PDB file of C-alpha atoms in Angstrom:
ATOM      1  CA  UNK T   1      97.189  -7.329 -40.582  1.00  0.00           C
ATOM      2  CA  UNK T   2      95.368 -10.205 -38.548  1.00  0.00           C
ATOM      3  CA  UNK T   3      92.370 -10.909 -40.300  1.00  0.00           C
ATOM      4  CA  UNK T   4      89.320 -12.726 -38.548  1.00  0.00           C
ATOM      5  CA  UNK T   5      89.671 -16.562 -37.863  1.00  0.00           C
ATOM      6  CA  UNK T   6      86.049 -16.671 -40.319  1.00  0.00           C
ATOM      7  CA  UNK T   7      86.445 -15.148 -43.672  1.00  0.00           C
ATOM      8  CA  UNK T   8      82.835 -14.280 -43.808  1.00  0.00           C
ATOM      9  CA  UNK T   9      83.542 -11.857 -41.175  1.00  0.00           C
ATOM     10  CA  UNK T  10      83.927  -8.429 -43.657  1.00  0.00           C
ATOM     11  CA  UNK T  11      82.176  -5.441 -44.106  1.00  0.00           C
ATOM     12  CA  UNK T  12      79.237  -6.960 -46.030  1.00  0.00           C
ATOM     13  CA  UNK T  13      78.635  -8.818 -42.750  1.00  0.00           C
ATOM     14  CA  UNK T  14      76.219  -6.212 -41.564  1.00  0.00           C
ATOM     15  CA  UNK T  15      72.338  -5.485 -41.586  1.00  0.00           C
ATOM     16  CA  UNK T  16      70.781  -3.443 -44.666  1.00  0.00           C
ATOM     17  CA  UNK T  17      69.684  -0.995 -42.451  1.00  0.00           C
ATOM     18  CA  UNK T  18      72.937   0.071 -41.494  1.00  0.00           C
ATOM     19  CA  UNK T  19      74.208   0.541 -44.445  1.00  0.00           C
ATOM     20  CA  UNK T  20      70.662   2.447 -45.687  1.00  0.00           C
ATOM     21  CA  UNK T  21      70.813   4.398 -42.460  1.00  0.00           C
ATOM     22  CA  UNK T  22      74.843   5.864 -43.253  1.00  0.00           C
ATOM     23  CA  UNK T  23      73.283   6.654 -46.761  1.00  0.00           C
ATOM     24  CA  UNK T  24      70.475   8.866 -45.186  1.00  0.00           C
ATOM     25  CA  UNK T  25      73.942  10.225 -42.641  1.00  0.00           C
ATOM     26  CA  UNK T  26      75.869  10.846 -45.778  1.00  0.00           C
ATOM     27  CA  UNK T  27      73.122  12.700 -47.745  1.00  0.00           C
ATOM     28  CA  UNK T  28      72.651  15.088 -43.945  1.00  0.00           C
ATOM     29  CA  UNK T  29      76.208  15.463 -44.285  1.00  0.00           C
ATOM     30  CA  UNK T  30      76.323  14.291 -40.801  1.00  0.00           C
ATOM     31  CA  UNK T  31      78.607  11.114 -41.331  1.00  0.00           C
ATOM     32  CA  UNK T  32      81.798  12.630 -40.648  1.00  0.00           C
ATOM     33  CA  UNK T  33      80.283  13.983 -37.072  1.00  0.00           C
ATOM     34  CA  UNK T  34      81.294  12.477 -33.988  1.00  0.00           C
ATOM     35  CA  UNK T  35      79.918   9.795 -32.230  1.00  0.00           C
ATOM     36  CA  UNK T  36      80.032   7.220 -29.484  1.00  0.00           C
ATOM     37  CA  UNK T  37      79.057   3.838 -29.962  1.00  0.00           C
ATOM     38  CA  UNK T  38      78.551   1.110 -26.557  1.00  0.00           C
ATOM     39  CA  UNK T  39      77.673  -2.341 -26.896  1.00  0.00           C
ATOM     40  CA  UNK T  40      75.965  -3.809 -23.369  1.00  0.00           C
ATOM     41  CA  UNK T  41      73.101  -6.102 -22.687  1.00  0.00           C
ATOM     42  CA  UNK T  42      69.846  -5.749 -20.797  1.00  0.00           C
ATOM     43  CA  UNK T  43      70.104  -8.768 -18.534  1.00  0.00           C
ATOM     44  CA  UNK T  44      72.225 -12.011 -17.886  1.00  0.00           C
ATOM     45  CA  UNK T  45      71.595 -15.284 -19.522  1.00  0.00           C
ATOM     46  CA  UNK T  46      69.947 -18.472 -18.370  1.00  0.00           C
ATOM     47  CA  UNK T  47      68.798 -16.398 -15.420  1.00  0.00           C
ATOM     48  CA  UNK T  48      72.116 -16.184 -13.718  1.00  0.00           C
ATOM     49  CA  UNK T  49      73.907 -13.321 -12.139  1.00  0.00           C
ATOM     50  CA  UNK T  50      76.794 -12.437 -14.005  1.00  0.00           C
ATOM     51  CA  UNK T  51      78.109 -12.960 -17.705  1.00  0.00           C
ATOM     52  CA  UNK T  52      81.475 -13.435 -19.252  1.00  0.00           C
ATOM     53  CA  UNK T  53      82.461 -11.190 -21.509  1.00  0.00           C
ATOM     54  CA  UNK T  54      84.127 -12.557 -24.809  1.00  0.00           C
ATOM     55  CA  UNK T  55      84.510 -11.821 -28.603  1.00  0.00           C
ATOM     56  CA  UNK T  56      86.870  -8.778 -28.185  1.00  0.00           C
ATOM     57  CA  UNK T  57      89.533 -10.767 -29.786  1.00  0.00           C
ATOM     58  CA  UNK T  58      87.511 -10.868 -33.171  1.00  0.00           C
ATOM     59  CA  UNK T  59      85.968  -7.938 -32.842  1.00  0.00           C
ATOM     60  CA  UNK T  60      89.699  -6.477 -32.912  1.00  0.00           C
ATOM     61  CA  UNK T  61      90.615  -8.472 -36.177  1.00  0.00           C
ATOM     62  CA  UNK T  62      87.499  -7.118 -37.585  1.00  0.00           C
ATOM     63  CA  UNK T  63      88.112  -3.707 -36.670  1.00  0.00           C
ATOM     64  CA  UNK T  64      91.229  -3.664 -38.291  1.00  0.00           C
ATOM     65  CA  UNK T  65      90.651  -5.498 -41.365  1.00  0.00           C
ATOM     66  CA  UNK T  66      87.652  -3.277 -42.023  1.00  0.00           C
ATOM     67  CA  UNK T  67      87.195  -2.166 -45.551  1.00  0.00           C
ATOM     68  CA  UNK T  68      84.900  -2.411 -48.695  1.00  0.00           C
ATOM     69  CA  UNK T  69      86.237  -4.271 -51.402  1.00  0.00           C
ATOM     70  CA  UNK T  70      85.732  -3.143 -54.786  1.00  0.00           C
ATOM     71  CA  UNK T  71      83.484  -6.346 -55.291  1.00  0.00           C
ATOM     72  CA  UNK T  72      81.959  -5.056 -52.091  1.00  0.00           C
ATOM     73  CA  UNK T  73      80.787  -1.979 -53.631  1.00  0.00           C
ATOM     74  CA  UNK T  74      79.580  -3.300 -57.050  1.00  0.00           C
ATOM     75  CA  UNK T  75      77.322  -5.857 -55.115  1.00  0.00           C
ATOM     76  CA  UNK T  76      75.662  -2.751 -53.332  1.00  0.00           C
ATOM     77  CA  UNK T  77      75.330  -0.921 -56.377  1.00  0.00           C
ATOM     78  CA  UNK T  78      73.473  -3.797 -57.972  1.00  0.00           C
ATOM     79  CA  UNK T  79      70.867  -4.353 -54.936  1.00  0.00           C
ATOM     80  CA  UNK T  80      67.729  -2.580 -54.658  1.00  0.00           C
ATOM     81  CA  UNK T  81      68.246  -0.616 -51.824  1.00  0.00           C
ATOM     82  CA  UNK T  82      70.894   0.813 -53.173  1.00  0.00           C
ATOM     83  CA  UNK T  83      70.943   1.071 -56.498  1.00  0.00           C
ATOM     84  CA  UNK T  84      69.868   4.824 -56.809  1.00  0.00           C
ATOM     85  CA  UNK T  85      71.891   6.058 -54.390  1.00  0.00           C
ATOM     86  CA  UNK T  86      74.197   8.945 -55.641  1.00  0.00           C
ATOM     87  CA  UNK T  87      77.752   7.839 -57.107  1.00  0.00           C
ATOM     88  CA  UNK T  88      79.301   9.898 -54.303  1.00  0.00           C
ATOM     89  CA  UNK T  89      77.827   7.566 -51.449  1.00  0.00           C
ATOM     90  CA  UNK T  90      80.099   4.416 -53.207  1.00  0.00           C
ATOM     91  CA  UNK T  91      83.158   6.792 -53.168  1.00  0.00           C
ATOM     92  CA  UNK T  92      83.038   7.258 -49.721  1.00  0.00           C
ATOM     93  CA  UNK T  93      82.511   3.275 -48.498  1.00  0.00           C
ATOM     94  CA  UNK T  94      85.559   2.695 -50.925  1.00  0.00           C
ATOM     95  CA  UNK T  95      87.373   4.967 -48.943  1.00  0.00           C
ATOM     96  CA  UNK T  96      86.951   4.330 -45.654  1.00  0.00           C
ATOM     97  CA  UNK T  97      88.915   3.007 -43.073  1.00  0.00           C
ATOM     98  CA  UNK T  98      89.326   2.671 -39.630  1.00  0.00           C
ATOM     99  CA  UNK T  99      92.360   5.017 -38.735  1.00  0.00           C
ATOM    100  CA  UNK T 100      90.009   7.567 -37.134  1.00  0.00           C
ATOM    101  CA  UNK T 101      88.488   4.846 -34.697  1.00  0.00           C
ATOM    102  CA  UNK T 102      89.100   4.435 -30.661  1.00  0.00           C
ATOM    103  CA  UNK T 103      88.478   1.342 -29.092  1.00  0.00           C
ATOM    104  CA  UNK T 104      87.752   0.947 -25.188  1.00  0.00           C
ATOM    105  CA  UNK T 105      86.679  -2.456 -23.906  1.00  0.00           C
ATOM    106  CA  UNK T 106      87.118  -4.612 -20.777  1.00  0.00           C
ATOM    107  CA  UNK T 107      89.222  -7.289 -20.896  1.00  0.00           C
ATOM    108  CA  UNK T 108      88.458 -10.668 -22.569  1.00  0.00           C
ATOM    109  CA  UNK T 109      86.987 -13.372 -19.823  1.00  0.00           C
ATOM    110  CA  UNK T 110      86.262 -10.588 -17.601  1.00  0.00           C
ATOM    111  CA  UNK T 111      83.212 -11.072 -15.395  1.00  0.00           C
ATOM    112  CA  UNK T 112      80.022  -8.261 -16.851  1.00  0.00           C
ATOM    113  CA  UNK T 113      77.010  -7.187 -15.674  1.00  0.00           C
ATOM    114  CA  UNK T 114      73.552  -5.684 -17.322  1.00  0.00           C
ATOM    115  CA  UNK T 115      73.880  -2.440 -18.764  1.00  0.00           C
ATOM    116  CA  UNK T 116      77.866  -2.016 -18.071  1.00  0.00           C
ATOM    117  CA  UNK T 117      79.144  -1.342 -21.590  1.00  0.00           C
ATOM    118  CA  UNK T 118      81.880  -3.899 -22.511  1.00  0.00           C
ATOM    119  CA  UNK T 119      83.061  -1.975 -25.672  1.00  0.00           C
ATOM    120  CA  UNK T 120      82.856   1.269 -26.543  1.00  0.00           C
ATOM    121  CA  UNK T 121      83.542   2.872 -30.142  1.00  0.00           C
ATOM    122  CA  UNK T 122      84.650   6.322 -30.317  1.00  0.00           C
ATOM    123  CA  UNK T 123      84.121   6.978 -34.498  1.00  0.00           C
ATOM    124  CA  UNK T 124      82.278   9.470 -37.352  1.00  0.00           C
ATOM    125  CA  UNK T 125      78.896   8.704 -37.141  1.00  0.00           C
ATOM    126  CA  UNK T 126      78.722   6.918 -40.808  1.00  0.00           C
ATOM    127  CA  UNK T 127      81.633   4.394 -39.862  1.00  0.00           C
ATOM    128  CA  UNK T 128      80.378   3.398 -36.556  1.00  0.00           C
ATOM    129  CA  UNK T 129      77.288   2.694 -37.835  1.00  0.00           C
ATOM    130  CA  UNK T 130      78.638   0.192 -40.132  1.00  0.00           C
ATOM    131  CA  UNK T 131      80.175  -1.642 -37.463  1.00  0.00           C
ATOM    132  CA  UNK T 132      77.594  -2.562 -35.071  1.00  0.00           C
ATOM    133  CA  UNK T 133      75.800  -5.880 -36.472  1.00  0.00           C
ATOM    134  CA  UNK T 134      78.925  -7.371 -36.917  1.00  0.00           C
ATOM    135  CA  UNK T 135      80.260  -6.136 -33.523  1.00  0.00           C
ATOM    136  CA  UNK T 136      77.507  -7.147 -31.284  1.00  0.00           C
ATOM    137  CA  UNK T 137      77.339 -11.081 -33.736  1.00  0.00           C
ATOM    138  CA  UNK T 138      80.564 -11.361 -32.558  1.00  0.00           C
ATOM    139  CA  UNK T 139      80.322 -10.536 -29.290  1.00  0.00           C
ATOM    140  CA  UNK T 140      77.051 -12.153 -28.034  1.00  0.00           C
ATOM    141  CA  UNK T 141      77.124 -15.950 -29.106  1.00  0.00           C
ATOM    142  CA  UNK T 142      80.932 -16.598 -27.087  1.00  0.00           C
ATOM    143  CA  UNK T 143      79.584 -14.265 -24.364  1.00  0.00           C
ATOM    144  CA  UNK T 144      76.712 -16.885 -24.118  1.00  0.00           C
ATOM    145  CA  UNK T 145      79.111 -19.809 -24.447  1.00  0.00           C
ATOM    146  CA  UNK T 146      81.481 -18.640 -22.485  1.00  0.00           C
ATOM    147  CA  UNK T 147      78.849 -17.652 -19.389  1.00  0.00           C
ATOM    148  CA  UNK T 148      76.788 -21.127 -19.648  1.00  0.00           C
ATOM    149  CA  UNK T 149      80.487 -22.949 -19.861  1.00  0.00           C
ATOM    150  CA  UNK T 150      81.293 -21.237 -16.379  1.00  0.00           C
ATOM    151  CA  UNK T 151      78.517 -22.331 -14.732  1.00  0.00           C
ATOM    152  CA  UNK T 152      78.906 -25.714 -15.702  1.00  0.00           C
ATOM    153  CA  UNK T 153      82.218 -25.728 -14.685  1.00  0.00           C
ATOM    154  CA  UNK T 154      81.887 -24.047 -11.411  1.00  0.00           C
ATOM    155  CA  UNK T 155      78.923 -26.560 -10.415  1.00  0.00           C
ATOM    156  CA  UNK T 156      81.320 -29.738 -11.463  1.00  0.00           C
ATOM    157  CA  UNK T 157      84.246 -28.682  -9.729  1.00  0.00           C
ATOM    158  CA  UNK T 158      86.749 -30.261  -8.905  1.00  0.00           C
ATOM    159  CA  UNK T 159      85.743 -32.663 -12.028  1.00  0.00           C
ATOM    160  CA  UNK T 160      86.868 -30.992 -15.271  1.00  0.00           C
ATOM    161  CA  UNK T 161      84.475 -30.587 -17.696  1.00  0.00           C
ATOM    162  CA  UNK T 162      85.206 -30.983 -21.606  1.00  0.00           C
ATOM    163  CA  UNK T 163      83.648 -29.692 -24.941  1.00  0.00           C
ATOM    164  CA  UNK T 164      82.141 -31.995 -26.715  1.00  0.00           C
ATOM    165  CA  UNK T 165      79.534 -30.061 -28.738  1.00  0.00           C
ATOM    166  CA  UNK T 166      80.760 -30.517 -32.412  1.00  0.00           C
ATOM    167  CA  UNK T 167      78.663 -32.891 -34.039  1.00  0.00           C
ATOM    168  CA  UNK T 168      75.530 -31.031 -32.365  1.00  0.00           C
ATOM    169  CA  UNK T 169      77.091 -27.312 -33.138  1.00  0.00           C
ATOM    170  CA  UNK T 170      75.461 -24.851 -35.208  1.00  0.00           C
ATOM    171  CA  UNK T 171      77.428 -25.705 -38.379  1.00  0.00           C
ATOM    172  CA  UNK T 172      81.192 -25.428 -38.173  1.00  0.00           C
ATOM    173  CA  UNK T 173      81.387 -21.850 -37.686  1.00  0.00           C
ATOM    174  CA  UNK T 174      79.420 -22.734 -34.932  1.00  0.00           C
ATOM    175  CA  UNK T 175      81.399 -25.739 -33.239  1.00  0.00           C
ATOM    176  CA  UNK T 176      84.386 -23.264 -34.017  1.00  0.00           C
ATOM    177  CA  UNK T 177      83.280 -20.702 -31.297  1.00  0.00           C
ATOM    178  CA  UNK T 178      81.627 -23.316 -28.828  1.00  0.00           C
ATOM    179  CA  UNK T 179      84.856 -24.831 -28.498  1.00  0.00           C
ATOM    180  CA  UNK T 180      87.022 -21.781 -28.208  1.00  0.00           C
ATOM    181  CA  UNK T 181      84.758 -20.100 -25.326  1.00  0.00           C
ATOM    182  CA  UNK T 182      84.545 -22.798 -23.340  1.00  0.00           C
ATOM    183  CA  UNK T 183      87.603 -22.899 -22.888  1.00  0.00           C
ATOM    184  CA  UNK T 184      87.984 -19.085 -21.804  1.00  0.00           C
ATOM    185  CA  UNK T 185      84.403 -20.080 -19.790  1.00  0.00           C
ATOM    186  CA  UNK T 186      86.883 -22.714 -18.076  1.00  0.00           C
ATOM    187  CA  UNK T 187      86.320 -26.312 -19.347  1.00  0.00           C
ATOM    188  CA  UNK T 188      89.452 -27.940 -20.228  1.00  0.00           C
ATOM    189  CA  UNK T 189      89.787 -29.594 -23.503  1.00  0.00           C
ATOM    190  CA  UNK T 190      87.563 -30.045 -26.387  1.00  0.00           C
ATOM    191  CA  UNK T 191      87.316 -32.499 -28.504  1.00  0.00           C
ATOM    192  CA  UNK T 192      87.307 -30.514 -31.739  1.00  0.00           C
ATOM    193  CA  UNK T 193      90.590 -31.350 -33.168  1.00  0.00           C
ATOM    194  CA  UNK T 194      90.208 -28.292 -35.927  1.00  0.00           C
ATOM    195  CA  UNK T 195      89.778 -26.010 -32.888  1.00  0.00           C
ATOM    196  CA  UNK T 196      92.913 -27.541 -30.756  1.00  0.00           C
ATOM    197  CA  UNK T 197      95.143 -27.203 -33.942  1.00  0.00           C
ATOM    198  CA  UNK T 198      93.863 -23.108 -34.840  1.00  0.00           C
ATOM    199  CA  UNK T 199      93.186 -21.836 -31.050  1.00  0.00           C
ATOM    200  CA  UNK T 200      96.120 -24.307 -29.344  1.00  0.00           C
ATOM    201  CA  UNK T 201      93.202 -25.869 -27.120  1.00  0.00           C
ATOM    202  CA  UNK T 202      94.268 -29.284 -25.314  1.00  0.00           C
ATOM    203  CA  UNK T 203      91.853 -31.884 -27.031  1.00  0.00           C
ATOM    204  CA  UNK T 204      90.605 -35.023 -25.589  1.00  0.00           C
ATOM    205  CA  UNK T 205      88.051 -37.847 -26.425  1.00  0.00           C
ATOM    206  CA  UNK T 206      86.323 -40.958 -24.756  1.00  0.00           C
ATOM    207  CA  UNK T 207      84.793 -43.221 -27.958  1.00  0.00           C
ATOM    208  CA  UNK T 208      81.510 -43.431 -29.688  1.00  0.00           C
ATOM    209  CA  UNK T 209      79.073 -45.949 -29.914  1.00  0.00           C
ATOM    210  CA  UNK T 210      79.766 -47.249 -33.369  1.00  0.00           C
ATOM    211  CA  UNK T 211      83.293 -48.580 -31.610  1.00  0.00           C
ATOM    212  CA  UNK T 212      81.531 -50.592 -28.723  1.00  0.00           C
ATOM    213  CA  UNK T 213      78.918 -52.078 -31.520  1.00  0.00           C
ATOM    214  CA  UNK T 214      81.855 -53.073 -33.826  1.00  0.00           C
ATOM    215  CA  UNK T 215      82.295 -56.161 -31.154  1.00  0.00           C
ATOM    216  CA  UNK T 216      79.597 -58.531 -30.455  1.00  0.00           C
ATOM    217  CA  UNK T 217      80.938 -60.002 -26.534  1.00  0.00           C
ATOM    218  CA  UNK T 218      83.649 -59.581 -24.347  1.00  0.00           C
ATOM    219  CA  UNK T 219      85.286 -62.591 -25.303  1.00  0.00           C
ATOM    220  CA  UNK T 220      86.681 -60.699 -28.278  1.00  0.00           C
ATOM    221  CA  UNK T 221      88.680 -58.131 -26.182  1.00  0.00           C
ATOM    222  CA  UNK T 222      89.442 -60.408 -22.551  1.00  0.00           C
ATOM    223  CA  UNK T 223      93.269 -60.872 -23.824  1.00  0.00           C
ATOM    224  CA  UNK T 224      93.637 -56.845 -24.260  1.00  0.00           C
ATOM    225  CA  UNK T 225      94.847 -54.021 -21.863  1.00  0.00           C
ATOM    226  CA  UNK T 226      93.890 -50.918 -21.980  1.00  0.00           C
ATOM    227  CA  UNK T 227      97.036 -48.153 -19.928  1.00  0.00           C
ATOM    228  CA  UNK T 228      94.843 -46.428 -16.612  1.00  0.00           C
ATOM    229  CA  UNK T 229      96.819 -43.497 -16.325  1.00  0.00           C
ATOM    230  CA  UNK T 230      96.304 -42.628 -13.023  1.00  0.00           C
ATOM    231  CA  UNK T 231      98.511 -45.782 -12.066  1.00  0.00           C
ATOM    232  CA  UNK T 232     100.188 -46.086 -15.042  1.00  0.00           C
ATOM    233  CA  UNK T 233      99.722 -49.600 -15.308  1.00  0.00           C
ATOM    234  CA  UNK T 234      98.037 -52.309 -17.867  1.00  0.00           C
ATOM    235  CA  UNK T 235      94.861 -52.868 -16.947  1.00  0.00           C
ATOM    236  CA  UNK T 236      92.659 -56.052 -18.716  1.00  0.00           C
ATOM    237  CA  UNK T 237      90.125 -54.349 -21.130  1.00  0.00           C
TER     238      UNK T 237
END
């Protein structure tokens, strides 16, 4: 089983509603009824005219990995949402899985538009509901990255562009994602060396500041050579 690249993707990572709202399906007796689930947006970011659509990768991981733990269900029981719900409701999130589930989706990196879905869940209405905050957190934030990555690389063309966005990123979970969909968005390298080694992205660097202020003239470097790799030649520093 692949499981997600973040281990804090699981079925806890989901809204409270959704899991109050299969409750109120369960005690209907409709969560075992049919349903269709399509994740889309309303309109393109940053103004632009088309998006690229990413995440399907985790949201596949996810999808299969999908299951409540028996720590899982003892944290529900314990929270106040949930704590009076009938024993019979916890029996059925320990059981489920996601063998009755039907995926459709476009392609990862494909080029989307408003209101085209990009993935569509065929499930029982109680499962699919589960699944939908975690599907649509990992499916907007690389869409985003991935879309405002394209654009910058289709308006520096033919100069390659290349990630530099970890010490900025929101945390490393974040920088993780940033780094990976720009890529698929079409920048070149990163320089997140975590994210080359897991995702097998070339990574590249110039230097910081804290380098150039560790000399105090030119005098200390005029007998150094730096290789330009263009020429492939020694060049004075």
């Amino acid at each position: 089983m692949n499981a997600p690249t973040n281990n804090l993707v699981s079925a806890l990572l989901t809204d409270l509603y959704q899991l109050t709202m299969t409750y109120a399906h369960w005690k209907c007796g409709k969560h075992e009824e049919p349903g269709v689930f399509e994740l889309f947006f309303r309109k393109n970011p940053f103004g632009g005219e088309f998006t690229i659509f990413c995440g399907l990768d985790e949201c596949l991981k996810y999808l299969e990995s999908f299951s409540f733990s028996a720590e899982d269900i003892e944290y529900l029981k314990s929270t106040p949402s949930l704590s009076h719900a009938e024993p019979g409701f916890f029996e059925y999130l320990a059981s489920l899985n996601t063998q009755q589930l039907a995926v459709r989706a476009m392609k990862e990196g494909s080029i989307a538009f408003p209101r085209v879905p990009l993935l569509i869940i065929e499930a029982p209405l109680g499962l699919g509901q589960l699944l939908e905050t975690a599907l649509l957190n990992l499916v907007n934030y690389p869409s985003l990255i991935a879309t405002n990555a394209a654009r910058m690389a289709m308006r520096a063309a033919p100069a390659p562009c290349i990630e530099f966005g970890l010490r900025r990123a929101q945390g490393p979970d974040g920088a993780m994602s940033a780094s990976k969909y720009s890529y698929v968005g079409g920048f070149v390298a990163t320089s997140n060396v975590q994210a080359g080694a897991t995702f097998h992205i070339p990574i590249a660097g110039t230097h910081a500041h804290a380098y150039v202020q560790a000399f105090s003239s030119l005098e200390e470097v005029k007998s150094e050579t730096l290789l330009n790799k263009t020429i492939n030649t020694q060049e004075a520093f």
